[in-house]
Amino acid sequence: MLEGYYYGKSVIKIIKEELAKGEKYMSSYVLGFQDIDRTKLMVVGGKGANLGELSRIEGIRVPDGFCISTEAFKRIMGETPVINELLDQLSLLKVEDRDKIGELSSEIRRVIEGIAIPEDINKEITRFLFGLGEKNAFAVRSSATAEDLPTASFAGQQDTYLNIIGKEAILKHISKCWASLFTERAVTYRLQNGFVHRKVHLSVVVQKMVFPQASGILFTADPVTFNRKVLSIDAGFGLGEALVSGLVNADIYKVRNGKVIDKKISTKKLAVYALKDGGTKEQETPPEQQNRQVLTDEQILQFERIGRKIKEHFGCPQDIEWCLADDTFYIVQSRPITTLYPIPEADDQENQENHVYVSVGHQQMMTDPMKPLGMSIFQLTSFGPRFKAGGRLFVDVTHMLASPDSREILLDTMGQHDPLIKDALMTIIERRDFIKSLPNDKKERSPSKSNKGMPSSGFHTQIENDPTIVSDLIKSSQTSLEELKQNIQTKSGPDLFDFILEDIQQLKKILFDPQSSAVFMAAINASSWINEKMNKWLGEKNVADTLSQSVPNNITSEMGLALLDVADVIRPYSEIIDYLQHIKDDNFLDELVKFDGGQETRDAIYAYLNKYGMRCAGEIDITKTRWSEKPTTLVSMILSNIKNFEPNAGNRKFEQGRQEALKKEQELLDRLKQLPDGKRKAKETKRMISLIQNFIGYREYPKYGMINRYFVYKQALLKEAEQLAQANVIHEKEDIYYLTFEELREVVRTNKLDYQIISKRKDEYKLYEKLTPPRVITSDGEIIAGEYKRENLPAEAIVGLPVSSGVIEGRARVILNMEDADLEDGDILVTSFTDPSWTPLFVSIKGLVTEVGGLMTHGAVIAREYGLPAVVGVENATELIKDGQRIRVHGTEGYVEIL
């Protein structure tokens, strides 16, 4: 179960239950901490609910206090009509409307702060203050209902006031807290996270002040590495405000299993302290104290035990605010840590062995989360177990790393797929204490045992250099696909699911056919041989990149050129071009026939969709919208091709690449013949070049075949979904995407479904979309990041992996969604990842930079074939490079410069 799920119960469920019980709390506007627990979330907000819950844990000290409930806030808002009018205006705004947000939120705050607190609420507050000692100092803190949730922490969005003394001052600051729900930052945060302003209510926490000698934050999981077994403490002198506001650097202590494993003692020049008459002030720390350790080692270990106890109570990692007064630790807040990536669940929970997981998405060029139906079908198509976490799939490579033989194979494979994964795995191996090493065992070389679902670079049969092998494989795949389309027509209900399961076995045979693998492995090995030998013999790097241009049978690169041909059909018809520039929905194809040239345009687009319409971004997830389902996706690319190219550009581009490859081949052979033993070297090289040109194009075909079959399955499953929707079992067809294949089979069989499952999974999916998946994660939750180890690069170079040689300068276009692409000829595409669906954009660009990828991933293969310099695996490229900047891409050396 996802750690972030709120104390074992969905937040949405708690909120709904509490709304239903809302009447029960109408009588009381103020509740003491002793009357509050985690179920009172809707009454006292996240902070209040957590403080009440903390007060109940034996041995945990929480300064006493009370909460003014959300009912008081709702009453004040409801009794002031002008606020409703302002909220109506606020609800129409978007994040970009900064000036208007500032204006409206300021007006709402002014109105709220001017409202007198009603007499009955005032009396209840006075009674509680009297009980706690009215002359004491208090902290007055905001607590929103959408706060400290697993999906959004809302940290720092509402206001806190410290050291407030006297009833009148406290009442004034309660109003200030209510008003702080409408600061610009709080309004903007809600807009960004999709929260409705009217549905977020505010409670106010009034809590006795503690005057601490030290304070800070404790994380029960390391906030840097995410390791759940390492606890991290930030500590400073005085009140925690100095740390939170960034005035001072904190001491940082790391603790694991009752041992302090790391300490960073900072220079603490300032501290914030409470004043006797109220308020706070900054104070210089005496020089002799500035570099002193804030907490003793004994206190650190004592506090570790407190942190673990709180984490156990809440059932998920916590971010805990604390202060130390009179050598006693007081807890003033605890909230779930929302940024942790969930840990894949091992299948040996009892043994508690250490595990290492590698991301499948980074190898498949799809790091977005997958919906349950997509994930389960992809798992059925794969060999070996996959482990789920955060809506992504991972492979457990622990056993492969434990054996010296299979470790070598794994590292070699990862080196080709994603060198950052390889480097991260090397880091784990070098630690020596995380995985127990097995003795060297030659038997481990069996791929079925050691590769546990990983792609393999070895174990391939030898193959003749005969291009008809490729055409036979393609023909066989197409025949099989036509049979599937024919046979699936007659299937429905539970029979359909049995039929799809049988066909997936057929698909796996095609995908993992030894002859099929041997074809592209022969080309990959020939490319490696050429690069190594030409560098050694002629001093030229990455020569295979040029030789791979415009090879036959590359279904993905043909797709990009075919869209240029579609542009050629439309180019003569200005009326159609104008019409396409203004279309909004996917019915545009039916409207085309009204125009001159409309029938030809429609036929050309349909012919293209017939061959490539099953493709889309993130296509390994069957639930993603295909081009055939949303043809508007292609329109901006077609218009871009009309604008950027002359007629017949597709053929010219292909021929130009072919000529460059032939010219390079001739040049290499001529130079080799001049060398000692040149005749033999030239002959061997000629054979290797022939292998590349005959076979490398097929590298893209197996996935094309798989995605074709996926689309056939999808169309059949959506027919079942239509019937479920008509029977009111589901609300809309797309609801089936949130069920696994087996769950959907059961729903179709019984015509029954607990719809809460769909709602819960939709919420989970929204959470997963915000998470960044790691390449490598351990069973401790630690994320291991790999590094490129390279020397002699320019100081400002942004480093990646060289996958397609050449150097190019141009304007960077940072594009995260293919549909938003507005490219000029000569732009350089910068994006997070590219799969085959991005290929039509490649015809317009001069270079490529991606955050994810390796030597043999799709973007790299197509970049080489189109002759585009490319650097992939550039961490955070889409943040480091700004849209519109001029950059230089060094495809041969593997780095990017911002000019």
mmCIF file of N, CA, C and O in Angstrom, residues 13-71:
data_model
loop_
_atom_site.group_PDB
_atom_site.id
_atom_site.type_symbol
_atom_site.label_atom_id
_atom_site.label_comp_id
_atom_site.label_asym_id
_atom_site.label_seq_id
_atom_site.Cartn_x
_atom_site.Cartn_y
_atom_site.Cartn_z
ATOM 1 N N LYS A 13 -12.139 9.692 1.622
ATOM 2 C CA LYS A 13 -13.141 8.960 2.380
ATOM 3 C C LYS A 13 -13.383 9.645 3.726
ATOM 4 O O LYS A 13 -14.521 9.847 4.152
ATOM 5 N N ILE A 14 -12.255 10.033 4.394
ATOM 6 C CA ILE A 14 -12.393 10.725 5.692
ATOM 7 C C ILE A 14 -13.210 12.002 5.505
ATOM 8 O O ILE A 14 -14.137 12.287 6.265
ATOM 9 N N ILE A 15 -12.864 12.751 4.459
ATOM 10 C CA ILE A 15 -13.549 14.033 4.235
ATOM 11 C C ILE A 15 -15.043 13.801 4.030
ATOM 12 O O ILE A 15 -15.868 14.479 4.623
ATOM 13 N N LYS A 16 -15.379 12.773 3.219
ATOM 14 C CA LYS A 16 -16.801 12.517 2.957
ATOM 15 C C LYS A 16 -17.529 12.101 4.231
ATOM 16 O O LYS A 16 -18.647 12.532 4.513
ATOM 17 N N GLU A 17 -16.881 11.224 5.026
ATOM 18 C CA GLU A 17 -17.506 10.778 6.287
ATOM 19 C C GLU A 17 -17.738 11.966 7.211
ATOM 20 O O GLU A 17 -18.784 12.103 7.832
ATOM 21 N N GLU A 18 -16.701 12.822 7.278
ATOM 22 C CA GLU A 18 -16.798 13.954 8.205
ATOM 23 C C GLU A 18 -17.851 14.959 7.755
ATOM 24 O O GLU A 18 -18.556 15.534 8.565
ATOM 25 N N LEU A 19 -17.968 15.142 6.431
ATOM 26 C CA LEU A 19 -18.991 16.059 5.944
ATOM 27 C C LEU A 19 -20.376 15.538 6.313
ATOM 28 O O LEU A 19 -21.264 16.285 6.696
ATOM 29 N N ALA A 20 -20.506 14.188 6.193
ATOM 30 C CA ALA A 20 -21.797 13.586 6.538
ATOM 31 C C ALA A 20 -22.125 13.768 8.018
ATOM 32 O O ALA A 20 -23.278 13.910 8.416
ATOM 33 N N LYS A 21 -21.049 13.765 8.862
ATOM 34 C CA LYS A 21 -21.272 13.887 10.313
ATOM 35 C C LYS A 21 -21.232 15.337 10.770
ATOM 36 O O LYS A 21 -21.317 15.616 11.950
ATOM 37 N N GLY A 22 -21.055 16.251 9.795
ATOM 38 C CA GLY A 22 -20.806 17.658 10.128
ATOM 39 C C GLY A 22 -21.732 18.235 11.178
ATOM 40 O O GLY A 22 -21.318 18.991 12.049
ATOM 41 N N GLU A 23 -23.040 17.860 11.147
ATOM 42 C CA GLU A 23 -24.021 18.426 12.065
ATOM 43 C C GLU A 23 -23.610 18.253 13.517
ATOM 44 O O GLU A 23 -23.857 19.102 14.356
ATOM 45 N N LYS A 24 -22.950 17.130 13.807
ATOM 46 C CA LYS A 24 -22.587 16.767 15.173
ATOM 47 C C LYS A 24 -21.752 17.863 15.849
ATOM 48 O O LYS A 24 -21.782 18.037 17.048
ATOM 49 N N TYR A 25 -20.958 18.612 15.028
ATOM 50 C CA TYR A 25 -20.042 19.573 15.632
ATOM 51 C C TYR A 25 -20.607 20.990 15.670
ATOM 52 O O TYR A 25 -19.952 21.906 16.104
ATOM 53 N N MET A 26 -21.853 21.138 15.180
ATOM 54 C CA MET A 26 -22.402 22.485 15.079
ATOM 55 C C MET A 26 -22.452 23.180 16.436
ATOM 56 O O MET A 26 -22.354 24.387 16.523
ATOM 57 N N SER A 27 -22.587 22.406 17.500
ATOM 58 C CA SER A 27 -22.775 23.012 18.821
ATOM 59 C C SER A 27 -21.488 23.618 19.353
ATOM 60 O O SER A 27 -21.526 24.549 20.134
ATOM 61 N N SER A 28 -20.349 23.080 18.943
ATOM 62 C CA SER A 28 -19.106 23.528 19.565
ATOM 63 C C SER A 28 -18.180 24.168 18.548
ATOM 64 O O SER A 28 -17.835 23.559 17.544
ATOM 65 N N TYR A 29 -17.799 25.398 18.813
ATOM 66 C CA TYR A 29 -16.892 26.109 17.932
ATOM 67 C C TYR A 29 -15.443 25.985 18.385
ATOM 68 O O TYR A 29 -14.543 26.345 17.649
ATOM 69 N N VAL A 30 -15.235 25.515 19.613
ATOM 70 C CA VAL A 30 -13.875 25.415 20.137
ATOM 71 C C VAL A 30 -13.679 24.039 20.767
ATOM 72 O O VAL A 30 -14.518 23.566 21.521
ATOM 73 N N LEU A 31 -12.568 23.368 20.415
ATOM 74 C CA LEU A 31 -12.290 22.031 20.964
ATOM 75 C C LEU A 31 -10.883 22.006 21.552
ATOM 76 O O LEU A 31 -9.927 22.480 20.919
ATOM 77 N N GLY A 32 -10.736 21.429 22.755
ATOM 78 C CA GLY A 32 -9.420 21.235 23.356
ATOM 79 C C GLY A 32 -8.695 20.089 22.670
ATOM 80 O O GLY A 32 -9.337 19.215 22.072
ATOM 81 N N PHE A 33 -7.350 20.091 22.733
ATOM 82 C CA PHE A 33 -6.583 19.018 22.090
ATOM 83 C C PHE A 33 -7.054 17.630 22.549
ATOM 84 O O PHE A 33 -7.054 16.681 21.769
ATOM 85 N N GLN A 34 -7.476 17.531 23.829
ATOM 86 C CA GLN A 34 -7.874 16.218 24.354
ATOM 87 C C GLN A 34 -9.133 15.678 23.664
ATOM 88 O O GLN A 34 -9.421 14.485 23.711
ATOM 89 N N ASP A 35 -9.900 16.581 22.989
ATOM 90 C CA ASP A 35 -11.136 16.153 22.299
ATOM 91 C C ASP A 35 -10.897 15.912 20.809
ATOM 92 O O ASP A 35 -11.840 15.711 20.041
ATOM 93 N N ILE A 36 -9.642 15.995 20.392
ATOM 94 C CA ILE A 36 -9.350 15.938 18.948
ATOM 95 C C ILE A 36 -8.513 14.706 18.634
ATOM 96 O O ILE A 36 -7.586 14.361 19.369
ATOM 97 N N ASP A 37 -8.878 14.022 17.537
ATOM 98 C CA ASP A 37 -8.002 12.969 17.008
ATOM 99 C C ASP A 37 -8.008 13.082 15.489
ATOM 100 O O ASP A 37 -8.567 14.023 14.920
ATOM 101 N N ARG A 38 -7.411 12.105 14.818
ATOM 102 C CA ARG A 38 -7.228 12.206 13.365
ATOM 103 C C ARG A 38 -8.543 12.223 12.594
ATOM 104 O O ARG A 38 -8.586 12.651 11.452
ATOM 105 N N THR A 39 -9.635 11.761 13.199
ATOM 106 C CA THR A 39 -10.914 11.751 12.473
ATOM 107 C C THR A 39 -11.534 13.145 12.383
ATOM 108 O O THR A 39 -12.502 13.351 11.682
ATOM 109 N N LYS A 40 -10.984 14.120 13.121
ATOM 110 C CA LYS A 40 -11.569 15.469 13.145
ATOM 111 C C LYS A 40 -10.942 16.378 12.078
ATOM 112 O O LYS A 40 -10.951 17.593 12.209
ATOM 113 N N LEU A 41 -10.397 15.765 11.043
ATOM 114 C CA LEU A 41 -9.706 16.525 9.990
ATOM 115 C C LEU A 41 -10.549 17.668 9.444
ATOM 116 O O LEU A 41 -10.072 18.786 9.266
ATOM 117 N N MET A 42 -11.849 17.399 9.177
ATOM 118 C CA MET A 42 -12.686 18.431 8.557
ATOM 119 C C MET A 42 -13.105 19.504 9.555
ATOM 120 O O MET A 42 -13.640 20.538 9.167
ATOM 121 N N VAL A 43 -12.887 19.251 10.845
ATOM 122 C CA VAL A 43 -13.335 20.178 11.891
ATOM 123 C C VAL A 43 -12.201 21.092 12.328
ATOM 124 O O VAL A 43 -12.402 22.275 12.582
ATOM 125 N N VAL A 44 -10.983 20.536 12.377
ATOM 126 C CA VAL A 44 -9.856 21.327 12.898
ATOM 127 C C VAL A 44 -8.679 21.393 11.915
ATOM 128 O O VAL A 44 -7.612 21.885 12.270
ATOM 129 N N GLY A 45 -8.879 20.905 10.670
ATOM 130 C CA GLY A 45 -7.808 20.972 9.682
ATOM 131 C C GLY A 45 -6.688 19.989 9.974
ATOM 132 O O GLY A 45 -6.669 19.310 11.005
ATOM 133 N N GLY A 46 -5.721 19.924 9.027
ATOM 134 C CA GLY A 46 -4.636 18.948 9.137
ATOM 135 C C GLY A 46 -3.772 19.147 10.360
ATOM 136 O O GLY A 46 -3.482 18.202 11.103
ATOM 137 N N LYS A 47 -3.356 20.398 10.615
ATOM 138 C CA LYS A 47 -2.454 20.685 11.736
ATOM 139 C C LYS A 47 -3.138 20.365 13.059
ATOM 140 O O LYS A 47 -2.570 19.725 13.944
ATOM 141 N N GLY A 48 -4.403 20.827 13.196
ATOM 142 C CA GLY A 48 -5.146 20.593 14.441
ATOM 143 C C GLY A 48 -5.355 19.110 14.705
ATOM 144 O O GLY A 48 -5.157 18.630 15.824
ATOM 145 N N ALA A 49 -5.748 18.361 13.649
ATOM 146 C CA ALA A 49 -5.992 16.919 13.799
ATOM 147 C C ALA A 49 -4.712 16.208 14.232
ATOM 148 O O ALA A 49 -4.726 15.342 15.117
ATOM 149 N N ASN A 50 -3.589 16.593 13.629
ATOM 150 C CA ASN A 50 -2.318 15.952 13.972
ATOM 151 C C ASN A 50 -1.887 16.278 15.399
ATOM 152 O O ASN A 50 -1.363 15.418 16.115
ATOM 153 N N LEU A 51 -2.104 17.534 15.835
ATOM 154 C CA LEU A 51 -1.725 17.914 17.209
ATOM 155 C C LEU A 51 -2.564 17.154 18.226
ATOM 156 O O LEU A 51 -2.050 16.688 19.246
ATOM 157 N N GLY A 52 -3.881 17.033 17.950
ATOM 158 C CA GLY A 52 -4.741 16.262 18.849
ATOM 159 C C GLY A 52 -4.278 14.813 18.931
ATOM 160 O O GLY A 52 -4.193 14.222 20.011
ATOM 161 N N GLU A 53 -3.921 14.256 17.770
ATOM 162 C CA GLU A 53 -3.472 12.859 17.700
ATOM 163 C C GLU A 53 -2.148 12.686 18.442
ATOM 164 O O GLU A 53 -1.955 11.722 19.194
ATOM 165 N N LEU A 54 -1.222 13.634 18.243
ATOM 166 C CA LEU A 54 0.081 13.579 18.934
ATOM 167 C C LEU A 54 -0.089 13.606 20.449
ATOM 168 O O LEU A 54 0.625 12.928 21.182
ATOM 169 N N SER A 55 -1.063 14.412 20.919
ATOM 170 C CA SER A 55 -1.300 14.547 22.369
ATOM 171 C C SER A 55 -1.687 13.217 22.997
ATOM 172 O O SER A 55 -1.571 13.029 24.211
ATOM 173 N N ARG A 56 -2.189 12.290 22.166
ATOM 174 C CA ARG A 56 -2.674 11.010 22.687
ATOM 175 C C ARG A 56 -1.579 9.945 22.752
ATOM 176 O O ARG A 56 -1.800 8.855 23.258
ATOM 177 N N ILE A 57 -0.398 10.238 22.149
ATOM 178 C CA ILE A 57 0.664 9.216 22.144
ATOM 179 C C ILE A 57 1.398 9.277 23.476
ATOM 180 O O ILE A 57 1.919 10.324 23.872
ATOM 181 N N GLU A 58 1.466 8.145 24.132
ATOM 182 C CA GLU A 58 2.110 8.081 25.458
ATOM 183 C C GLU A 58 3.587 8.463 25.345
ATOM 184 O O GLU A 58 4.301 8.018 24.444
ATOM 185 N N GLY A 59 4.021 9.359 26.226
ATOM 186 C CA GLY A 59 5.432 9.728 26.270
ATOM 187 C C GLY A 59 5.809 10.852 25.315
ATOM 188 O O GLY A 59 6.967 11.269 25.269
ATOM 189 N N ILE A 60 4.849 11.354 24.519
ATOM 190 C CA ILE A 60 5.139 12.469 23.603
ATOM 191 C C ILE A 60 4.594 13.753 24.228
ATOM 192 O O ILE A 60 3.407 13.831 24.565
ATOM 193 N N ARG A 61 5.453 14.761 24.396
ATOM 194 C CA ARG A 61 5.039 16.021 25.023
ATOM 195 C C ARG A 61 4.594 17.009 23.953
ATOM 196 O O ARG A 61 5.363 17.320 23.039
ATOM 197 N N VAL A 62 3.355 17.497 24.069
ATOM 198 C CA VAL A 62 2.812 18.492 23.142
ATOM 199 C C VAL A 62 2.326 19.676 23.968
ATOM 200 O O VAL A 62 1.518 19.483 24.891
ATOM 201 N N PRO A 63 2.791 20.902 23.715
ATOM 202 C CA PRO A 63 2.282 22.055 24.469
ATOM 203 C C PRO A 63 0.760 22.134 24.341
ATOM 204 O O PRO A 63 0.217 21.951 23.243
ATOM 205 N N ASP A 64 0.071 22.383 25.469
ATOM 206 C CA ASP A 64 -1.391 22.307 25.501
ATOM 207 C C ASP A 64 -2.025 23.419 24.676
ATOM 208 O O ASP A 64 -1.426 24.472 24.457
ATOM 209 N N GLY A 65 -3.262 23.178 24.216
ATOM 210 C CA GLY A 65 -3.930 24.209 23.444
ATOM 211 C C GLY A 65 -5.312 23.792 23.007
ATOM 212 O O GLY A 65 -5.863 22.786 23.472
ATOM 213 N N PHE A 66 -5.901 24.555 22.100
ATOM 214 C CA PHE A 66 -7.253 24.287 21.610
ATOM 215 C C PHE A 66 -7.372 24.750 20.164
ATOM 216 O O PHE A 66 -6.489 25.464 19.649
ATOM 217 N N CYS A 67 -8.450 24.354 19.492
ATOM 218 C CA CYS A 67 -8.682 24.744 18.096
ATOM 219 C C CYS A 67 -10.028 25.441 17.957
ATOM 220 O O CYS A 67 -11.025 24.978 18.519
ATOM 221 N N ILE A 68 -10.046 26.554 17.223
ATOM 222 C CA ILE A 68 -11.318 27.169 16.831
ATOM 223 C C ILE A 68 -11.714 26.453 15.539
ATOM 224 O O ILE A 68 -10.979 26.468 14.550
ATOM 225 N N SER A 69 -12.855 25.780 15.547
ATOM 226 C CA SER A 69 -13.185 24.842 14.472
ATOM 227 C C SER A 69 -13.521 25.542 13.159
ATOM 228 O O SER A 69 -13.781 26.749 13.122
ATOM 229 N N THR A 70 -13.561 24.751 12.109
ATOM 230 C CA THR A 70 -13.906 25.283 10.780
ATOM 231 C C THR A 70 -15.344 25.795 10.759
ATOM 232 O O THR A 70 -15.701 26.615 9.908
ATOM 233 N N GLU A 71 -16.178 25.303 11.685
ATOM 234 C CA GLU A 71 -17.562 25.793 11.738
ATOM 235 C C GLU A 71 -17.600 27.292 12.009
ATOM 236 O O GLU A 71 -18.430 28.009 11.456
#
